[in-house]
PDB file of C-alpha atoms in Angstrom:
ATOM      1  CA  MET A 154     -42.460  -4.681  44.194  1.00 43.00           C
ATOM      2  CA  THR A 155     -45.695  -6.193  45.511  1.00 42.00           C
ATOM      3  CA  PRO A 156     -46.367  -6.896  49.209  1.00 43.00           C
ATOM      4  CA  ASP A 157     -46.097 -10.644  48.523  1.00 51.00           C
ATOM      5  CA  THR A 158     -42.577 -10.426  47.092  1.00 54.00           C
ATOM      6  CA  LEU A 159     -39.941  -8.978  49.345  1.00 64.00           C
ATOM      7  CA  PRO A 160     -36.675 -10.756  48.500  1.00 64.00           C
ATOM      8  CA  PRO A 161     -33.493  -9.483  50.124  1.00 72.00           C
ATOM      9  CA  ASP A 162     -31.134  -7.333  48.123  1.00 65.00           C
ATOM     10  CA  ALA A 163     -28.303  -9.198  46.409  1.00 58.00           C
ATOM     11  CA  LEU A 164     -25.418 -10.085  48.693  1.00 56.00           C
ATOM     12  CA  PRO A 165     -21.927  -8.809  47.845  1.00 61.00           C
ATOM     13  CA  VAL A 166     -19.906 -11.214  45.730  1.00 52.00           C
ATOM     14  CA  GLU A 167     -16.203 -11.828  45.339  1.00 48.00           C
ATOM     15  CA  THR A 168     -14.688  -9.269  42.984  1.00 56.00           C
ATOM     16  CA  ALA A 169     -10.958  -9.300  43.726  1.00 62.00           C
ATOM     17  CA  ALA A 170      -8.158 -11.146  45.436  1.00 67.00           C
ATOM     18  CA  GLY A 171      -8.563 -11.339  49.190  1.00 79.00           C
ATOM     19  CA  VAL A 172      -6.626  -9.125  51.597  1.00 84.00           C
ATOM     20  CA  VAL A 173      -4.674 -11.058  54.224  1.00 80.00           C
ATOM     21  CA  LEU A 174      -4.968  -8.938  57.367  1.00 86.00           C
ATOM     22  CA  THR A 175      -1.708  -9.428  59.241  1.00 86.00           C
ATOM     23  CA  PRO A 176      -0.506  -7.336  62.215  1.00 86.00           C
ATOM     24  CA  ALA A 177       1.412  -5.274  59.649  1.00 87.00           C
ATOM     25  CA  ASN A 178      -1.796  -4.160  57.886  1.00 93.00           C
ATOM     26  CA  TRP A 179      -3.446  -0.913  58.955  1.00 98.00           C
ATOM     27  CA  TRP A 180      -7.001  -0.284  57.805  1.00 98.00           C
ATOM     28  CA  LEU A 181      -9.764   2.172  58.627  1.00 99.00           C
ATOM     29  CA  ILE A 182     -13.546   1.816  58.977  1.00 99.00           C
ATOM     30  CA  VAL A 183     -15.771   4.866  58.390  1.00 98.00           C
ATOM     31  CA  ASP A 184     -19.443   5.191  59.368  1.00 96.00           C
ATOM     32  CA  THR A 185     -21.181   8.466  58.619  1.00 93.00           C
ATOM     33  CA  ALA A 186     -24.574   6.974  57.742  1.00 92.00           C
ATOM     34  CA  SER A 187     -25.585   6.705  61.410  1.00 89.00           C
ATOM     35  CA  PRO A 188     -26.708   9.593  63.649  1.00 84.00           C
ATOM     36  CA  ARG A 189     -23.508   8.941  65.611  1.00 89.00           C
ATOM     37  CA  MET A 190     -20.562   9.134  63.230  1.00 92.00           C
ATOM     38  CA  SER A 191     -17.750   6.734  64.131  1.00 96.00           C
ATOM     39  CA  LEU A 192     -14.319   5.625  62.969  1.00 97.00           C
ATOM     40  CA  ALA A 193     -12.286   2.539  63.852  1.00 98.00           C
ATOM     41  CA  LEU A 194      -8.596   2.098  63.072  1.00 98.00           C
ATOM     42  CA  LEU A 195      -7.360  -1.486  63.017  1.00 98.00           C
ATOM     43  CA  ARG A 196      -4.059  -3.278  62.737  1.00 97.00           C
ATOM     44  CA  GLY A 197      -4.790  -6.705  61.351  1.00 96.00           C
ATOM     45  CA  GLN A 198      -7.823  -7.956  63.281  1.00 94.00           C
ATOM     46  CA  GLU A 199      -7.281  -5.750  66.340  1.00 97.00           C
ATOM     47  CA  ILE A 200      -8.865  -2.336  66.910  1.00 97.00           C
ATOM     48  CA  GLN A 201      -6.122   0.133  67.825  1.00 98.00           C
ATOM     49  CA  ALA A 202      -8.188   3.317  68.116  1.00 98.00           C
ATOM     50  CA  GLN A 203     -11.734   4.549  67.627  1.00 97.00           C
ATOM     51  CA  TRP A 204     -13.516   7.864  67.442  1.00 95.00           C
ATOM     52  CA  GLY A 205     -17.173   8.809  67.674  1.00 93.00           C
ATOM     53  CA  VAL A 206     -19.257  11.965  67.640  1.00 88.00           C
ATOM     54  CA  ARG A 207     -22.980  12.636  67.459  1.00 82.00           C
ATOM     55  CA  SER A 208     -23.601  14.596  64.275  1.00 68.00           C
ATOM     56  CA  LEU A 209     -26.966  14.730  62.516  1.00 61.00           C
ATOM     57  CA  GLN A 210     -25.532  16.705  59.580  1.00 68.00           C
ATOM     58  CA  PRO A 211     -21.820  15.901  59.216  1.00 71.00           C
ATOM     59  CA  SER A 212     -19.867  18.012  56.754  1.00 80.00           C
ATOM     60  CA  ALA A 213     -17.172  16.844  54.392  1.00 79.00           C
ATOM     61  CA  HIS A 214     -14.706  19.077  56.242  1.00 83.00           C
ATOM     62  CA  GLN A 215     -15.629  17.526  59.595  1.00 89.00           C
ATOM     63  CA  VAL A 216     -15.313  13.937  58.360  1.00 92.00           C
ATOM     64  CA  VAL A 217     -11.922  14.547  56.737  1.00 93.00           C
ATOM     65  CA  ALA A 218     -10.708  16.415  59.838  1.00 94.00           C
ATOM     66  CA  ASP A 219     -11.833  13.618  62.173  1.00 95.00           C
ATOM     67  CA  ILE A 220     -10.075  10.982  60.055  1.00 97.00           C
ATOM     68  CA  ALA A 221      -6.901  13.087  60.015  1.00 97.00           C
ATOM     69  CA  TYR A 222      -7.101  13.566  63.792  1.00 96.00           C
ATOM     70  CA  LEU A 223      -7.482   9.836  64.469  1.00 98.00           C
ATOM     71  CA  LEU A 224      -4.579   8.933  62.186  1.00 98.00           C
ATOM     72  CA  GLU A 225      -2.361  11.664  63.637  1.00 97.00           C
ATOM     73  CA  ARG A 226      -3.053  10.620  67.234  1.00 96.00           C
ATOM     74  CA  THR A 227      -2.004   7.051  66.453  1.00 97.00           C
ATOM     75  CA  GLY A 228       1.003   7.966  64.324  1.00 98.00           C
ATOM     76  CA  VAL A 229      -0.453   6.380  61.190  1.00 98.00           C
ATOM     77  CA  ARG A 230      -0.097   8.070  57.798  1.00 98.00           C
ATOM     78  CA  PRO A 231      -2.791   7.733  55.131  1.00 97.00           C
ATOM     79  CA  THR A 232      -0.224   5.944  52.972  1.00 97.00           C
ATOM     80  CA  ASP A 233       0.093   3.264  55.684  1.00 97.00           C
ATOM     81  CA  LEU A 234      -3.484   2.103  55.040  1.00 98.00           C
ATOM     82  CA  THR A 235      -3.808  -1.107  53.025  1.00 96.00           C
ATOM     83  CA  ALA A 236      -7.628  -1.290  53.004  1.00 97.00           C
ATOM     84  CA  LEU A 237     -10.742   0.622  53.985  1.00 98.00           C
ATOM     85  CA  GLY A 238     -14.155  -0.281  55.326  1.00 98.00           C
ATOM     86  CA  ALA A 239     -17.317   1.771  54.846  1.00 98.00           C
ATOM     87  CA  LEU A 240     -20.900   1.648  56.069  1.00 98.00           C
ATOM     88  CA  ILE A 241     -22.941   2.604  53.031  1.00 98.00           C
ATOM     89  CA  GLY A 242     -26.415   3.194  54.492  1.00 96.00           C
ATOM     90  CA  PRO A 243     -29.318   3.306  54.591  1.00 96.00           C
ATOM     91  CA  GLY A 244     -29.179   6.386  56.778  1.00 91.00           C
ATOM     92  CA  SER A 245     -28.614  10.108  56.574  1.00 86.00           C
ATOM     93  CA  PHE A 246     -28.391  11.114  52.903  1.00 88.00           C
ATOM     94  CA  THR A 247     -25.916  13.882  53.690  1.00 88.00           C
ATOM     95  CA  GLY A 248     -23.918  11.654  56.007  1.00 90.00           C
ATOM     96  CA  ILE A 249     -23.632   8.878  53.436  1.00 93.00           C
ATOM     97  CA  ARG A 250     -22.621  11.303  50.691  1.00 93.00           C
ATOM     98  CA  VAL A 251     -19.829  13.014  52.628  1.00 93.00           C
ATOM     99  CA  GLY A 252     -18.591   9.784  54.210  1.00 94.00           C
ATOM    100  CA  LEU A 253     -18.288   7.907  50.945  1.00 97.00           C
ATOM    101  CA  ALA A 254     -16.591  10.920  49.372  1.00 96.00           C
ATOM    102  CA  ALA A 255     -13.987  10.830  52.154  1.00 96.00           C
ATOM    103  CA  VAL A 256     -13.456   7.084  51.706  1.00 98.00           C
ATOM    104  CA  LYS A 257     -13.064   7.511  47.944  1.00 98.00           C
ATOM    105  CA  GLY A 258     -10.582  10.325  48.540  1.00 97.00           C
ATOM    106  CA  LEU A 259      -8.437   8.024  50.674  1.00 97.00           C
ATOM    107  CA  ALA A 260      -8.785   4.920  48.519  1.00 98.00           C
ATOM    108  CA  GLN A 261      -8.195   6.339  45.048  1.00 97.00           C
ATOM    109  CA  PRO A 262      -4.555   7.493  45.366  1.00 97.00           C
ATOM    110  CA  LEU A 263      -3.667   4.354  47.342  1.00 95.00           C
ATOM    111  CA  ASP A 264      -5.558   2.031  44.977  1.00 95.00           C
ATOM    112  CA  CYS A 265      -6.658   0.073  48.033  1.00 95.00           C
ATOM    113  CA  PRO A 266      -9.732  -2.186  48.319  1.00 97.00           C
ATOM    114  CA  ILE A 267     -12.882  -1.132  50.153  1.00 98.00           C
ATOM    115  CA  ALA A 268     -15.114  -3.568  52.030  1.00 98.00           C
ATOM    116  CA  THR A 269     -18.675  -2.403  52.642  1.00 98.00           C
ATOM    117  CA  ALA A 270     -21.590  -3.272  54.900  1.00 98.00           C
ATOM    118  CA  THR A 271     -24.993  -1.728  55.479  1.00 98.00           C
ATOM    119  CA  THR A 272     -25.950  -0.069  58.741  1.00 97.00           C
ATOM    120  CA  LEU A 273     -28.764  -2.605  59.146  1.00 98.00           C
ATOM    121  CA  GLU A 274     -26.381  -5.561  58.751  1.00 98.00           C
ATOM    122  CA  VAL A 275     -24.090  -4.164  61.423  1.00 98.00           C
ATOM    123  CA  LEU A 276     -26.955  -3.487  63.832  1.00 98.00           C
ATOM    124  CA  ALA A 277     -28.019  -7.114  63.374  1.00 98.00           C
ATOM    125  CA  ASP A 278     -24.429  -8.209  64.089  1.00 98.00           C
ATOM    126  CA  ALA A 279     -24.520  -6.245  67.346  1.00 97.00           C
ATOM    127  CA  VAL A 280     -27.067  -8.590  68.977  1.00 96.00           C
ATOM    128  CA  LEU A 281     -24.671 -11.557  68.794  1.00 92.00           C
ATOM    129  CA  PRO A 282     -24.062 -14.011  70.345  1.00 92.00           C
ATOM    130  CA  LEU A 283     -27.443 -15.747  70.264  1.00 94.00           C
ATOM    131  CA  GLN A 284     -28.302 -19.035  71.942  1.00 93.00           C
ATOM    132  CA  GLN A 285     -30.754 -20.238  69.280  1.00 95.00           C
ATOM    133  CA  PRO A 286     -31.866 -19.449  65.711  1.00 95.00           C
ATOM    134  CA  THR A 287     -33.604 -16.072  65.855  1.00 97.00           C
ATOM    135  CA  THR A 288     -35.181 -13.570  63.481  1.00 98.00           C
ATOM    136  CA  VAL A 289     -33.632 -10.171  64.157  1.00 98.00           C
ATOM    137  CA  VAL A 290     -35.755  -7.200  63.057  1.00 98.00           C
ATOM    138  CA  VAL A 291     -33.686  -4.021  62.763  1.00 98.00           C
ATOM    139  CA  LEU A 292     -35.398  -0.619  62.824  1.00 97.00           C
ATOM    140  CA  ASN A 293     -33.406   2.578  62.412  1.00 95.00           C
ATOM    141  CA  VAL A 294     -34.705   6.144  62.453  1.00 91.00           C
ATOM    142  CA  SER A 295     -34.975   7.695  58.994  1.00 86.00           C
ATOM    143  CA  HIS A 296     -36.595  11.067  59.655  1.00 75.00           C
ATOM    144  CA  ARG A 297     -39.536  12.271  61.698  1.00 70.00           C
ATOM    145  CA  ARG A 298     -41.534   9.107  62.396  1.00 74.00           C
ATOM    146  CA  GLU A 299     -40.208   7.080  59.485  1.00 89.00           C
ATOM    147  CA  VAL A 300     -37.740   4.230  59.789  1.00 95.00           C
ATOM    148  CA  HIS A 301     -35.434   1.993  57.804  1.00 96.00           C
ATOM    149  CA  GLY A 302     -36.140  -1.659  58.544  1.00 98.00           C
ATOM    150  CA  GLN A 303     -34.917  -5.117  57.587  1.00 98.00           C
ATOM    151  CA  ALA A 304     -35.238  -8.662  58.944  1.00 98.00           C
ATOM    152  CA  PHE A 305     -32.298 -11.038  59.366  1.00 98.00           C
ATOM    153  CA  SER A 306     -31.864 -14.702  60.181  1.00 97.00           C
ATOM    154  CA  ALA A 307     -29.250 -15.193  62.909  1.00 96.00           C
ATOM    155  CA  GLY A 308     -28.056 -17.997  65.130  1.00 94.00           C
ATOM    156  CA  PRO A 309     -25.264 -19.258  67.376  1.00 93.00           C
ATOM    157  CA  ASP A 310     -22.922 -20.289  64.553  1.00 86.00           C
ATOM    158  CA  ALA A 311     -23.476 -17.823  61.715  1.00 81.00           C
ATOM    159  CA  GLU A 312     -23.508 -14.101  61.040  1.00 87.00           C
ATOM    160  CA  PRO A 313     -26.944 -12.589  60.366  1.00 96.00           C
ATOM    161  CA  ARG A 314     -28.200 -13.003  56.803  1.00 96.00           C
ATOM    162  CA  PRO A 315     -31.001 -10.917  55.264  1.00 97.00           C
ATOM    163  CA  LEU A 316     -34.480 -12.415  55.066  1.00 97.00           C
ATOM    164  CA  THR A 317     -36.048  -9.359  53.424  1.00 97.00           C
ATOM    165  CA  ALA A 318     -35.119  -6.268  51.487  1.00 96.00           C
ATOM    166  CA  ALA A 319     -34.370  -3.062  53.387  1.00 97.00           C
ATOM    167  CA  LEU A 320     -37.503  -0.915  53.545  1.00 97.00           C
ATOM    168  CA  THR A 321     -38.234   2.678  54.482  1.00 96.00           C
ATOM    169  CA  GLY A 322     -41.522   4.247  55.545  1.00 96.00           C
ATOM    170  CA  GLU A 323     -43.794   4.754  58.534  1.00 94.00           C
ATOM    171  CA  VAL A 324     -42.895   2.395  61.345  1.00 94.00           C
ATOM    172  CA  GLN A 325     -46.228   0.535  61.346  1.00 93.00           C
ATOM    173  CA  THR A 326     -46.123  -0.034  57.577  1.00 95.00           C
ATOM    174  CA  VAL A 327     -42.516  -1.246  57.628  1.00 96.00           C
ATOM    175  CA  LEU A 328     -43.209  -3.640  60.515  1.00 96.00           C
ATOM    176  CA  GLU A 329     -46.321  -5.071  58.862  1.00 95.00           C
ATOM    177  CA  GLN A 330     -44.448  -5.807  55.631  1.00 96.00           C
ATOM    178  CA  LEU A 331     -41.423  -7.301  57.384  1.00 97.00           C
ATOM    179  CA  PHE A 332     -43.542  -9.500  59.652  1.00 96.00           C
ATOM    180  CA  ARG A 333     -45.433 -10.859  56.647  1.00 94.00           C
ATOM    181  CA  HIS A 334     -42.201 -12.268  55.232  1.00 93.00           C
ATOM    182  CA  ILE A 335     -40.427 -13.777  58.229  1.00 95.00           C
ATOM    183  CA  PRO A 336     -40.892 -17.235  59.795  1.00 94.00           C
ATOM    184  CA  LYS A 337     -43.754 -17.423  62.263  1.00 92.00           C
ATOM    185  CA  ASP A 338     -42.256 -20.338  64.190  1.00 94.00           C
ATOM    186  CA  CYS A 339     -38.886 -18.703  64.952  1.00 95.00           C
ATOM    187  CA  PRO A 340     -38.139 -16.485  67.985  1.00 96.00           C
ATOM    188  CA  ARG A 341     -37.969 -12.789  67.143  1.00 97.00           C
ATOM    189  CA  LEU A 342     -36.231  -9.797  68.645  1.00 97.00           C
ATOM    190  CA  LEU A 343     -36.080  -6.100  67.826  1.00 98.00           C
ATOM    191  CA  THR A 344     -33.094  -3.767  67.752  1.00 98.00           C
ATOM    192  CA  GLY A 345     -32.030  -0.418  66.307  1.00 97.00           C
ATOM    193  CA  ASP A 346     -32.222   3.305  66.994  1.00 94.00           C
ATOM    194  CA  ALA A 347     -35.987   3.397  66.416  1.00 94.00           C
ATOM    195  CA  LEU A 348     -37.014   1.272  69.419  1.00 95.00           C
ATOM    196  CA  ALA A 349     -38.534   4.311  71.157  1.00 92.00           C
ATOM    197  CA  LEU A 350     -41.073   4.621  68.321  1.00 92.00           C
ATOM    198  CA  LEU A 351     -42.489   1.203  69.217  1.00 94.00           C
ATOM    199  CA  ASP A 352     -44.113   2.483  72.408  1.00 90.00           C
ATOM    200  CA  ASN A 353     -46.812   4.461  70.632  1.00 83.00           C
ATOM    201  CA  GLY A 354     -50.403   3.254  70.291  1.00 83.00           C
ATOM    202  CA  ASP A 355     -51.038   0.773  67.502  1.00 86.00           C
ATOM    203  CA  VAL A 356     -47.343   0.043  67.021  1.00 91.00           C
ATOM    204  CA  SER A 357     -46.969  -1.054  70.642  1.00 90.00           C
ATOM    205  CA  ALA A 358     -49.952  -3.386  70.312  1.00 88.00           C
ATOM    206  CA  PHE A 359     -48.562  -4.801  67.050  1.00 90.00           C
ATOM    207  CA  VAL A 360     -45.130  -5.761  68.419  1.00 93.00           C
ATOM    208  CA  GLY A 361     -46.450  -6.848  71.819  1.00 92.00           C
ATOM    209  CA  ASP A 362     -43.818  -8.020  74.271  1.00 94.00           C
ATOM    210  CA  LEU A 363     -41.138  -9.051  71.779  1.00 96.00           C
ATOM    211  CA  PRO A 364     -37.676  -8.724  73.343  1.00 97.00           C
ATOM    212  CA  ARG A 365     -35.706  -5.610  72.478  1.00 97.00           C
ATOM    213  CA  ILE A 366     -31.948  -5.064  72.472  1.00 98.00           C
ATOM    214  CA  ALA A 367     -30.588  -1.518  72.539  1.00 97.00           C
ATOM    215  CA  PRO A 368     -28.152  -0.708  69.712  1.00 97.00           C
ATOM    216  CA  PRO A 369     -24.477   0.022  70.358  1.00 96.00           C
ATOM    217  CA  PRO A 370     -23.455   3.695  70.501  1.00 94.00           C
ATOM    218  CA  TRP A 371     -20.923   3.390  67.646  1.00 96.00           C
ATOM    219  CA  LEU A 372     -21.155   1.095  64.621  1.00 97.00           C
ATOM    220  CA  ALA A 373     -17.661   1.293  63.090  1.00 98.00           C
ATOM    221  CA  PRO A 374     -16.059  -0.995  65.734  1.00 98.00           C
ATOM    222  CA  VAL A 375     -18.975  -3.445  65.547  1.00 98.00           C
ATOM    223  CA  ALA A 376     -18.562  -3.678  61.770  1.00 98.00           C
ATOM    224  CA  ALA A 377     -14.946  -4.865  62.011  1.00 98.00           C
ATOM    225  CA  PRO A 378     -15.496  -8.675  61.967  1.00 96.00           C
ATOM    226  CA  ARG A 379     -17.907  -8.573  59.001  1.00 97.00           C
ATOM    227  CA  LEU A 380     -15.705  -6.213  57.004  1.00 97.00           C
ATOM    228  CA  ALA A 381     -12.533  -8.166  57.808  1.00 96.00           C
ATOM    229  CA  ALA A 382     -14.202 -11.337  56.517  1.00 95.00           C
ATOM    230  CA  ARG A 383     -15.210  -9.572  53.298  1.00 96.00           C
ATOM    231  CA  LEU A 384     -11.714  -8.212  52.796  1.00 96.00           C
ATOM    232  CA  ALA A 385     -10.241 -11.687  53.268  1.00 94.00           C
ATOM    233  CA  ALA A 386     -12.747 -13.169  50.803  1.00 94.00           C
ATOM    234  CA  GLY A 387     -12.130 -10.501  48.162  1.00 95.00           C
ATOM    235  CA  VAL A 388     -15.675  -9.132  48.503  1.00 95.00           C
ATOM    236  CA  THR A 389     -14.603  -5.556  47.875  1.00 96.00           C
ATOM    237  CA  CYS A 390     -14.961  -2.570  45.576  1.00 96.00           C
ATOM    238  CA  ASP A 391     -12.726   0.346  44.656  1.00 96.00           C
ATOM    239  CA  ALA A 392     -13.113   4.117  44.726  1.00 97.00           C
ATOM    240  CA  LYS A 393     -14.815   4.144  41.312  1.00 96.00           C
ATOM    241  CA  THR A 394     -17.424   1.497  42.138  1.00 96.00           C
ATOM    242  CA  LEU A 395     -18.218   2.418  45.764  1.00 97.00           C
ATOM    243  CA  THR A 396     -21.955   3.166  45.983  1.00 96.00           C
ATOM    244  CA  ALA A 397     -24.514   3.912  48.671  1.00 97.00           C
ATOM    245  CA  CYS A 398     -27.348   1.657  49.839  1.00 95.00           C
ATOM    246  CA  TYR A 399     -30.840   3.147  49.894  1.00 91.00           C
ATOM    247  CA  ALA A 400     -33.909   1.345  51.238  1.00 91.00           C
ATOM    248  CA  ARG A 401     -37.027   0.660  49.165  1.00 89.00           C
ATOM    249  CA  ALA A 402     -40.258   2.462  49.981  1.00 91.00           C
ATOM    250  CA  ALA A 403     -42.653   0.359  52.046  1.00 85.00           C
ATOM    251  CA  LEU A 404     -46.171   0.671  50.637  1.00 77.00           C
ATOM    252  CA  PRO A 405     -49.267   0.223  52.822  1.00 73.00           C
ATOM    253  CA  THR A 406     -50.745  -3.263  52.517  1.00 62.00           C
ATOM    254  CA  GLY A 407     -54.322  -2.359  53.288  1.00 57.00           C
TER     255      GLY A 407
END
């Protein structure tokens, strides 16, 4: 992948019949890719309960126990679930692995559909509503001083759509590559867990005074509208085909 070609990753496509989310349908969203693990339990389109905990290295036991706790507190049995939602990364490798294993463990015996979204998509969703067409640049902490980053086109009447691929690398390198491939005549804003890294030296000078929006503390509830739309459209997978999303390495352009 050369610096002059940075197309977005392929969007999910319809793979099955849509799921009509009525008030009788219970479904669960799981996010373990973020530094703050979160769950959201919905009935139809409405969130009925949510759970969040900061965990840099979640274990499979912890994730399964937290799901069981949330279901038990709301009186919902695993067999009551008609669909699942999962955030598939990029993010913590361990978190993604154990989270997707838990989702597969729930979905396989129920043969229920799984709608997926990336953490970067959901962070872009979190800045809505916008008053005008805007380029949203999402930066999330990877490890040490590296980030995951992606640019999205967003506006008042549409959910954010990717303008670039998801990249990973040093913050300055990721920003330089993203900025080379986004419109210069469109307002820009920055969001994500890595905003604090933008205050250092050359990075601060590079981004200047672009507006910044702090990310939400928990992503599972924020993901609900996007995942509900994908369930309704049949843009889903099953336990056998559920896979993680990993960002591409950003190579220096100099």
